[in-house]
Amino acid sequence: MATLVVPQNVSVVEDAENLRKAFEGWGTNEKVIISVLAHRNAAQRKQIRLAYWDLYQEDLVKRLESEIKGDFERAVYRWILDPEDRDAVLANVALKKSSDYHVIVEIACVRSSEELLAVRRAYHARYKHSLEEDVAVHTTGDIRKLLLGLVTAFRYEGAEVNSRLAKSEADILHDAIKDKKINHDEVIRILTTRSKTQLMATFNSFKDSQGTSITKVLLGETADNEYKRLLRIAIRCINEPIKYYEKVLRNAFKKFGNDEDAITRVIVTRAEKDLQLIKELYYSRNSVPLDQAVAKETSGDYKDFLLALLGKQD
Amino acid sequence: MATLVVPQNVSVVEDAENLRKAFEGWGTNEKVIISVLAHRNAAQRKQIRLAYWDLYQEDLVKRLESEIKGDFERAVYRWILDPEDRDAVLANVALKKSSDYHVIVEIACVRSSEELLAVRRAYHARYKHSLEEDVAVHTTGDIRKLLLGLVTAFRYEGAEVNSRLAKSEADILHDAIKDKKINHDEVIRILTTRSKTQLMATFNSFKDSQGTSITKVLLGETADNEYKRLLRIAIRCINEPIKYYEKVLRNAFKKFGNDEDAITRVIVTRAEKDLQLIKELYYSRNSVPLDQAVAKETSGDYKDFLLALLGKQD
């Protein structure tokens, strides 16, 4: 369930003209940018970019970058791109900072198989390399194995579940954790090649036999390293993406000075998907509406833009 | 350059009717099967399957399987499928016999990036698993790493070459061979993630600095194992697929009793692609036309079918 609110009658040509007017004259009219862009879906935003080019022979994305600044600009820039192109940008930016590899795991594990292929295609077009090529160059060892497996996966998406297999692979995962070998090839094989439905059955089987979830057991694991962190994120993104995103937001607000990149990323990438569910979980978990938390922790046009994406009506 | 000969005016409905007539009455009329199917391209064959279903509510592929036998049936069965579906079948069959893993390498390395994605999609539809999932289950160790990397690759296909990178990665490959570490993660990383154009530059750089090609050096390598064999095939399929296929045919004829699976596979998968170039190379390498070699080593309807695909006019 999306939070994005799109009016019934949209003229992309008028939108392009209004944006142009917002850029001209004294200063930029940020209110117009928000009222147009934060209420259009991905297909409409693409049409607006095309219409703007046709009318003014100017790249709307570049113009926006020169008109606005800071967190607001970053949020608008990410929002206006096609979803697969945005993910390609997010992955590429994340590759430059090893502490951000969880963004790559998130894209690889939350997106559908066809969506992930579209991201890989967009990555080619934008960076003249393959995503896996850049992942492989930037990483080594177990982290490389895990990330490569995740970004190159094209998981089967049928509903079939093999319960016997779920049980035996839950045992493999459990043995690997017990033997302190969570970097074992078999763990990576299971997590990177099985269908999400099959993996959910495996995680359930783990919980049934161990009495506690695999992510909790991993948390208690002594090895406290980056590989373990990414492995847990992969499992959470596959198994319970809404819970995962709610926690990303909660942690982002907790951070000193907030983590605007994370706040922007969750709201921008989920507004057309399941942000409503994330909002509901956030409220039940924190007893504060997500909009209110966002309003408290952000300011200015950036705040108004995020609130619009969260479903606030003008 | 293809060898397939398709007449100008094709009616897929008439084709379906003629095939039906060929199945009915006393025995099957194999000549009709050959004269229709061996002269239709992939799109037309698909249309014929659909028209046949519309007319007779019967699966043409299943009917053909029950009407004809042996090598002829296997060749027709592979031919009539959509190319990506055929590759999915070839890969699945190859997975059941470890000595056939070269077929998987061939599909992963010769097909374009989008063609390989189509194979993976067809594999989902047919087997309710992902290709990489089945590869990972059937293999272990270095062979698993190599095959998984190859089948999950979505290589960049632009013409850009980084010569400095080609030189440094040629050195990595050379050092790995020198140190008897051709199973090193870096070797697999380079071969499975770089674009084919970039890899060709790397192989050329290797040849320039070593005075001999990487495949020749690998041949002289002491370790004589399956991993090395597959690694060489991957390099040959990326670097010189025509030469690779010519040699597959040459070896197939040399084998005692021939290797019909290989002969069928090369002719069926390349007839619409580059079989003309393979034919020309075969002739210049063996001083015998490929058609003649095929005619000598095969017989009956199987022979007639292969010769038709090789461009023989009725």
mmCIF file of N, CA and C in Angstrom, chain A residues 113-114 117 120-121 124-125 127-134 136-137 139-141 144-145 148 152-157 160 165 169 185-186 189 192-195 198, chain B residues 113-114 117 120-121 124-125 127-134 136-137 139-141 144-145 148 152-157 160 165 169 185-186 189 192-195 198:
data_model
loop_
_atom_site.group_PDB
_atom_site.id
_atom_site.type_symbol
_atom_site.label_atom_id
_atom_site.label_comp_id
_atom_site.label_asym_id
_atom_site.label_seq_id
_atom_site.Cartn_x
_atom_site.Cartn_y
_atom_site.Cartn_z
ATOM 1 N N SER A 113 12.377 -10.119 -8.691
ATOM 2 C CA SER A 113 13.404 -10.580 -9.624
ATOM 3 C C SER A 113 13.482 -9.691 -10.858
ATOM 4 N N GLU A 114 12.320 -9.369 -11.444
ATOM 5 C CA GLU A 114 12.327 -8.530 -12.653
ATOM 6 C C GLU A 114 12.758 -7.102 -12.323
ATOM 7 N N LEU A 117 16.501 -7.093 -12.177
ATOM 8 C CA LEU A 117 17.068 -7.104 -13.534
ATOM 9 C C LEU A 117 17.025 -5.701 -14.134
ATOM 10 N N ARG A 120 19.785 -3.692 -12.873
ATOM 11 C CA ARG A 120 21.071 -4.053 -13.491
ATOM 12 C C ARG A 120 21.177 -3.455 -14.894
ATOM 13 N N ARG A 121 20.063 -3.416 -15.590
ATOM 14 C CA ARG A 121 20.042 -2.813 -16.931
ATOM 15 C C ARG A 121 20.316 -1.308 -16.824
ATOM 16 N N HIS A 124 23.977 -0.588 -16.189
ATOM 17 C CA HIS A 124 24.749 -0.614 -17.446
ATOM 18 C C HIS A 124 24.679 0.737 -18.140
ATOM 19 N N ALA A 125 23.454 1.213 -18.316
ATOM 20 C CA ALA A 125 23.237 2.421 -19.121
ATOM 21 C C ALA A 125 23.929 3.619 -18.475
ATOM 22 N N TYR A 127 26.421 3.636 -15.873
ATOM 23 C CA TYR A 127 27.823 3.564 -15.438
ATOM 24 C C TYR A 127 28.745 2.815 -16.400
ATOM 25 N N LYS A 128 28.207 2.261 -17.479
ATOM 26 C CA LYS A 128 29.038 1.549 -18.467
ATOM 27 C C LYS A 128 29.808 0.379 -17.851
ATOM 28 N N HIS A 129 29.248 -0.168 -16.821
ATOM 29 C CA HIS A 129 29.781 -1.359 -16.176
ATOM 30 C C HIS A 129 28.579 -2.164 -15.723
ATOM 31 N N SER A 130 28.823 -3.421 -15.348
ATOM 32 C CA SER A 130 27.712 -4.140 -14.721
ATOM 33 C C SER A 130 27.773 -3.893 -13.216
ATOM 34 N N LEU A 131 26.634 -4.000 -12.569
ATOM 35 C CA LEU A 131 26.577 -3.830 -11.118
ATOM 36 C C LEU A 131 27.497 -4.840 -10.435
ATOM 37 N N GLU A 132 27.436 -6.107 -10.893
ATOM 38 C CA GLU A 132 28.247 -7.141 -10.223
ATOM 39 C C GLU A 132 29.735 -6.880 -10.428
ATOM 40 N N GLU A 133 30.068 -6.282 -11.570
ATOM 41 C CA GLU A 133 31.464 -5.954 -11.859
ATOM 42 C C GLU A 133 31.987 -4.959 -10.820
ATOM 43 N N ASP A 134 31.202 -3.921 -10.554
ATOM 44 C CA ASP A 134 31.628 -2.915 -9.581
ATOM 45 C C ASP A 134 31.592 -3.457 -8.158
ATOM 46 N N ALA A 136 32.168 -6.549 -7.348
ATOM 47 C CA ALA A 136 33.316 -7.461 -7.230
ATOM 48 C C ALA A 136 34.621 -6.694 -7.075
ATOM 49 N N VAL A 137 34.730 -5.542 -7.734
ATOM 50 C CA VAL A 137 35.968 -4.769 -7.655
ATOM 51 C C VAL A 137 36.113 -4.113 -6.285
ATOM 52 N N THR A 139 34.882 -5.129 -3.347
ATOM 53 C CA THR A 139 34.774 -5.972 -2.155
ATOM 54 C C THR A 139 35.711 -7.172 -2.249
ATOM 55 N N THR A 140 35.872 -7.871 -1.141
ATOM 56 C CA THR A 140 36.688 -9.093 -1.144
ATOM 57 C C THR A 140 36.054 -10.109 -0.188
ATOM 58 N N GLY A 141 36.581 -11.315 -0.240
ATOM 59 C CA GLY A 141 36.248 -12.354 0.743
ATOM 60 C C GLY A 141 34.772 -12.675 0.857
ATOM 61 N N ARG A 144 32.203 -10.137 -0.492
ATOM 62 C CA ARG A 144 32.078 -10.197 -1.950
ATOM 63 C C ARG A 144 31.168 -11.357 -2.351
ATOM 64 N N LYS A 145 31.430 -12.524 -1.755
ATOM 65 C CA LYS A 145 30.621 -13.706 -2.101
ATOM 66 C C LYS A 145 29.138 -13.445 -1.859
ATOM 67 N N LEU A 148 27.786 -10.485 -4.221
ATOM 68 C CA LEU A 148 27.712 -10.926 -5.617
ATOM 69 C C LEU A 148 26.536 -11.880 -5.810
ATOM 70 N N THR A 152 23.295 -10.746 -8.247
ATOM 71 C CA THR A 152 23.150 -11.453 -9.524
ATOM 72 C C THR A 152 21.978 -12.432 -9.513
ATOM 73 N N ALA A 153 21.312 -12.553 -8.362
ATOM 74 C CA ALA A 153 20.225 -13.531 -8.258
ATOM 75 C C ALA A 153 19.053 -13.153 -9.171
ATOM 76 N N PHE A 154 18.449 -14.179 -9.748
ATOM 77 C CA PHE A 154 17.163 -13.999 -10.440
ATOM 78 C C PHE A 154 16.299 -15.113 -9.851
ATOM 79 N N ARG A 155 15.722 -14.809 -8.688
ATOM 80 C CA ARG A 155 15.038 -15.846 -7.923
ATOM 81 C C ARG A 155 13.729 -16.270 -8.594
ATOM 82 N N TYR A 156 13.452 -17.541 -8.476
ATOM 83 C CA TYR A 156 12.158 -18.040 -8.920
ATOM 84 C C TYR A 156 11.085 -17.417 -8.029
ATOM 85 N N GLU A 157 9.934 -17.046 -8.617
ATOM 86 C CA GLU A 157 8.926 -16.346 -7.819
ATOM 87 C C GLU A 157 7.598 -17.086 -7.694
ATOM 88 N N GLU A 160 5.444 -22.290 -4.997
ATOM 89 C CA GLU A 160 5.782 -23.643 -4.535
ATOM 90 C C GLU A 160 6.743 -23.614 -3.352
ATOM 91 N N LEU A 165 12.740 -29.732 2.115
ATOM 92 C CA LEU A 165 13.936 -28.938 1.815
ATOM 93 C C LEU A 165 14.086 -27.794 2.817
ATOM 94 N N GLU A 169 17.379 -27.380 5.000
ATOM 95 C CA GLU A 169 18.235 -26.194 4.855
ATOM 96 C C GLU A 169 18.210 -25.339 6.128
ATOM 97 N N ASP A 185 30.019 -21.629 2.492
ATOM 98 C CA ASP A 185 29.462 -21.550 1.134
ATOM 99 C C ASP A 185 28.002 -21.976 1.074
ATOM 100 N N GLU A 186 27.622 -22.960 1.899
ATOM 101 C CA GLU A 186 26.252 -23.447 1.857
ATOM 102 C C GLU A 186 25.266 -22.400 2.363
ATOM 103 N N ARG A 189 24.947 -20.058 -0.475
ATOM 104 C CA ARG A 189 24.173 -20.703 -1.544
ATOM 105 C C ARG A 189 22.678 -20.630 -1.245
ATOM 106 N N THR A 192 21.273 -16.986 -1.387
ATOM 107 C CA THR A 192 21.335 -16.250 -2.657
ATOM 108 C C THR A 192 20.610 -16.945 -3.807
ATOM 109 N N THR A 193 20.265 -18.231 -3.647
ATOM 110 C CA THR A 193 19.639 -18.879 -4.807
ATOM 111 C C THR A 193 18.191 -19.330 -4.585
ATOM 112 N N ARG A 194 17.787 -19.578 -3.354
ATOM 113 C CA ARG A 194 16.425 -20.075 -3.159
ATOM 114 C C ARG A 194 15.391 -18.974 -3.376
ATOM 115 N N SER A 195 14.179 -19.366 -3.728
ATOM 116 C CA SER A 195 13.102 -18.383 -3.901
ATOM 117 C C SER A 195 12.761 -17.787 -2.536
ATOM 118 N N GLN A 198 10.400 -19.979 -0.598
ATOM 119 C CA GLN A 198 11.086 -21.130 -0.019
ATOM 120 C C GLN A 198 11.902 -20.702 1.203
ATOM 121 N N SER B 113 23.902 -10.845 -23.179
ATOM 122 C CA SER B 113 23.392 -10.653 -21.819
ATOM 123 C C SER B 113 21.877 -10.806 -21.764
ATOM 124 N N GLU B 114 21.177 -10.180 -22.716
ATOM 125 C CA GLU B 114 19.714 -10.274 -22.712
ATOM 126 C C GLU B 114 19.254 -11.684 -23.068
ATOM 127 N N LEU B 117 19.489 -13.727 -19.936
ATOM 128 C CA LEU B 117 18.358 -13.435 -19.035
ATOM 129 C C LEU B 117 17.115 -14.179 -19.503
ATOM 130 N N ARG B 120 17.207 -17.653 -18.408
ATOM 131 C CA ARG B 120 16.922 -17.794 -16.974
ATOM 132 C C ARG B 120 15.418 -17.678 -16.713
ATOM 133 N N ARG B 121 14.775 -16.802 -17.482
ATOM 134 C CA ARG B 121 13.321 -16.661 -17.355
ATOM 135 C C ARG B 121 12.624 -17.949 -17.814
ATOM 136 N N HIS B 124 12.899 -20.681 -15.202
ATOM 137 C CA HIS B 124 11.868 -20.522 -14.155
ATOM 138 C C HIS B 124 10.560 -21.173 -14.592
ATOM 139 N N ALA B 125 10.122 -20.788 -15.785
ATOM 140 C CA ALA B 125 8.801 -21.209 -16.253
ATOM 141 C C ALA B 125 8.734 -22.727 -16.385
ATOM 142 N N TYR B 127 11.012 -25.185 -15.059
ATOM 143 C CA TYR B 127 11.459 -26.066 -13.968
ATOM 144 C C TYR B 127 11.064 -25.595 -12.566
ATOM 145 N N LYS B 128 10.438 -24.426 -12.458
ATOM 146 C CA LYS B 128 9.996 -23.918 -11.152
ATOM 147 C C LYS B 128 11.157 -23.750 -10.167
ATOM 148 N N HIS B 129 12.307 -23.494 -10.710
ATOM 149 C CA HIS B 129 13.504 -23.190 -9.930
ATOM 150 C C HIS B 129 14.259 -22.164 -10.749
ATOM 151 N N SER B 130 15.258 -21.535 -10.103
ATOM 152 C CA SER B 130 16.134 -20.704 -10.927
ATOM 153 C C SER B 130 17.282 -21.566 -11.435
ATOM 154 N N LEU B 131 17.850 -21.159 -12.554
ATOM 155 C CA LEU B 131 18.988 -21.890 -13.119
ATOM 156 C C LEU B 131 20.127 -21.936 -12.107
ATOM 157 N N GLU B 132 20.409 -20.789 -11.468
ATOM 158 C CA GLU B 132 21.545 -20.755 -10.538
ATOM 159 C C GLU B 132 21.287 -21.636 -9.316
ATOM 160 N N GLU B 133 20.007 -21.745 -8.963
ATOM 161 C CA GLU B 133 19.634 -22.594 -7.826
ATOM 162 C C GLU B 133 20.004 -24.052 -8.126
ATOM 163 N N ASP B 134 19.657 -24.508 -9.323
ATOM 164 C CA ASP B 134 19.959 -25.890 -9.696
ATOM 165 C C ASP B 134 21.456 -26.090 -9.909
ATOM 166 N N ALA B 136 23.797 -24.507 -8.334
ATOM 167 C CA ALA B 136 24.420 -24.498 -7.006
ATOM 168 C C ALA B 136 24.185 -25.812 -6.276
ATOM 169 N N VAL B 137 23.023 -26.413 -6.478
ATOM 170 C CA VAL B 137 22.721 -27.669 -5.791
ATOM 171 C C VAL B 137 23.548 -28.828 -6.366
ATOM 172 N N THR B 139 26.537 -28.712 -7.860
ATOM 173 C CA THR B 139 27.986 -28.555 -7.945
ATOM 174 C C THR B 139 28.569 -28.139 -6.600
ATOM 175 N N THR B 140 29.899 -28.184 -6.508
ATOM 176 C CA THR B 140 30.567 -27.726 -5.277
ATOM 177 C C THR B 140 31.892 -27.062 -5.658
ATOM 178 N N GLY B 141 32.496 -26.435 -4.674
ATOM 179 C CA GLY B 141 33.866 -25.940 -4.807
ATOM 180 C C GLY B 141 34.087 -24.967 -5.954
ATOM 181 N N ARG B 144 31.530 -24.880 -8.809
ATOM 182 C CA ARG B 144 30.325 -24.142 -8.460
ATOM 183 C C ARG B 144 30.557 -22.635 -8.595
ATOM 184 N N LYS B 145 31.683 -22.174 -8.061
ATOM 185 C CA LYS B 145 31.984 -20.736 -8.127
ATOM 186 C C LYS B 145 32.008 -20.246 -9.569
ATOM 187 N N LEU B 148 28.387 -20.682 -11.286
ATOM 188 C CA LEU B 148 27.434 -19.705 -10.733
ATOM 189 C C LEU B 148 27.741 -18.312 -11.249
ATOM 190 N N THR B 152 24.978 -16.361 -13.773
ATOM 191 C CA THR B 152 24.265 -15.216 -13.200
ATOM 192 C C THR B 152 24.745 -13.888 -13.772
ATOM 193 N N ALA B 153 25.754 -13.938 -14.633
ATOM 194 C CA ALA B 153 26.318 -12.696 -15.167
ATOM 195 C C ALA B 153 25.314 -11.956 -16.041
ATOM 196 N N PHE B 154 25.350 -10.643 -15.937
ATOM 197 C CA PHE B 154 24.626 -9.797 -16.893
ATOM 198 C C PHE B 154 25.673 -8.777 -17.321
ATOM 199 N N ARG B 155 26.488 -9.202 -18.289
ATOM 200 C CA ARG B 155 27.662 -8.403 -18.650
ATOM 201 C C ARG B 155 27.276 -7.120 -19.364
ATOM 202 N N TYR B 156 28.048 -6.086 -19.098
ATOM 203 C CA TYR B 156 27.900 -4.844 -19.851
ATOM 204 C C TYR B 156 28.294 -5.125 -21.304
ATOM 205 N N GLU B 157 27.559 -4.542 -22.264
ATOM 206 C CA GLU B 157 27.831 -4.866 -23.659
ATOM 207 C C GLU B 157 28.285 -3.679 -24.502
ATOM 208 N N GLU B 160 33.254 0.094 -24.901
ATOM 209 C CA GLU B 160 34.367 0.698 -24.163
ATOM 210 C C GLU B 160 35.397 -0.337 -23.713
ATOM 211 N N LEU B 165 43.438 -1.412 -17.607
ATOM 212 C CA LEU B 165 42.809 -2.484 -16.849
ATOM 213 C C LEU B 165 43.064 -3.840 -17.523
ATOM 214 N N GLU B 169 44.807 -6.837 -15.564
ATOM 215 C CA GLU B 169 44.090 -8.098 -15.306
ATOM 216 C C GLU B 169 44.717 -9.257 -16.086
ATOM 217 N N ASP B 185 40.058 -16.621 -6.568
ATOM 218 C CA ASP B 185 38.845 -15.797 -6.675
ATOM 219 C C ASP B 185 38.977 -14.683 -7.704
ATOM 220 N N GLU B 186 40.176 -14.130 -7.847
ATOM 221 C CA GLU B 186 40.346 -13.026 -8.792
ATOM 222 C C GLU B 186 40.190 -13.489 -10.241
ATOM 223 N N ARG B 189 36.530 -13.787 -10.663
ATOM 224 C CA ARG B 189 35.937 -12.450 -10.717
ATOM 225 C C ARG B 189 36.105 -11.841 -12.114
ATOM 226 N N THR B 192 34.020 -13.712 -14.845
ATOM 227 C CA THR B 192 32.562 -13.738 -14.727
ATOM 228 C C THR B 192 31.921 -12.352 -14.693
ATOM 229 N N THR B 193 32.719 -11.286 -14.481
ATOM 230 C CA THR B 193 32.059 -9.971 -14.377
ATOM 231 C C THR B 193 32.440 -8.978 -15.478
ATOM 232 N N ARG B 194 33.601 -9.120 -16.086
ATOM 233 C CA ARG B 194 33.985 -8.127 -17.095
ATOM 234 C C ARG B 194 33.186 -8.292 -18.381
ATOM 235 N N SER B 195 33.057 -7.188 -19.130
ATOM 236 C CA SER B 195 32.357 -7.273 -20.418
ATOM 237 C C SER B 195 33.196 -8.124 -21.373
ATOM 238 N N GLN B 198 35.929 -6.120 -23.023
ATOM 239 C CA GLN B 198 37.048 -5.889 -22.109
ATOM 240 C C GLN B 198 37.884 -7.164 -21.968
#
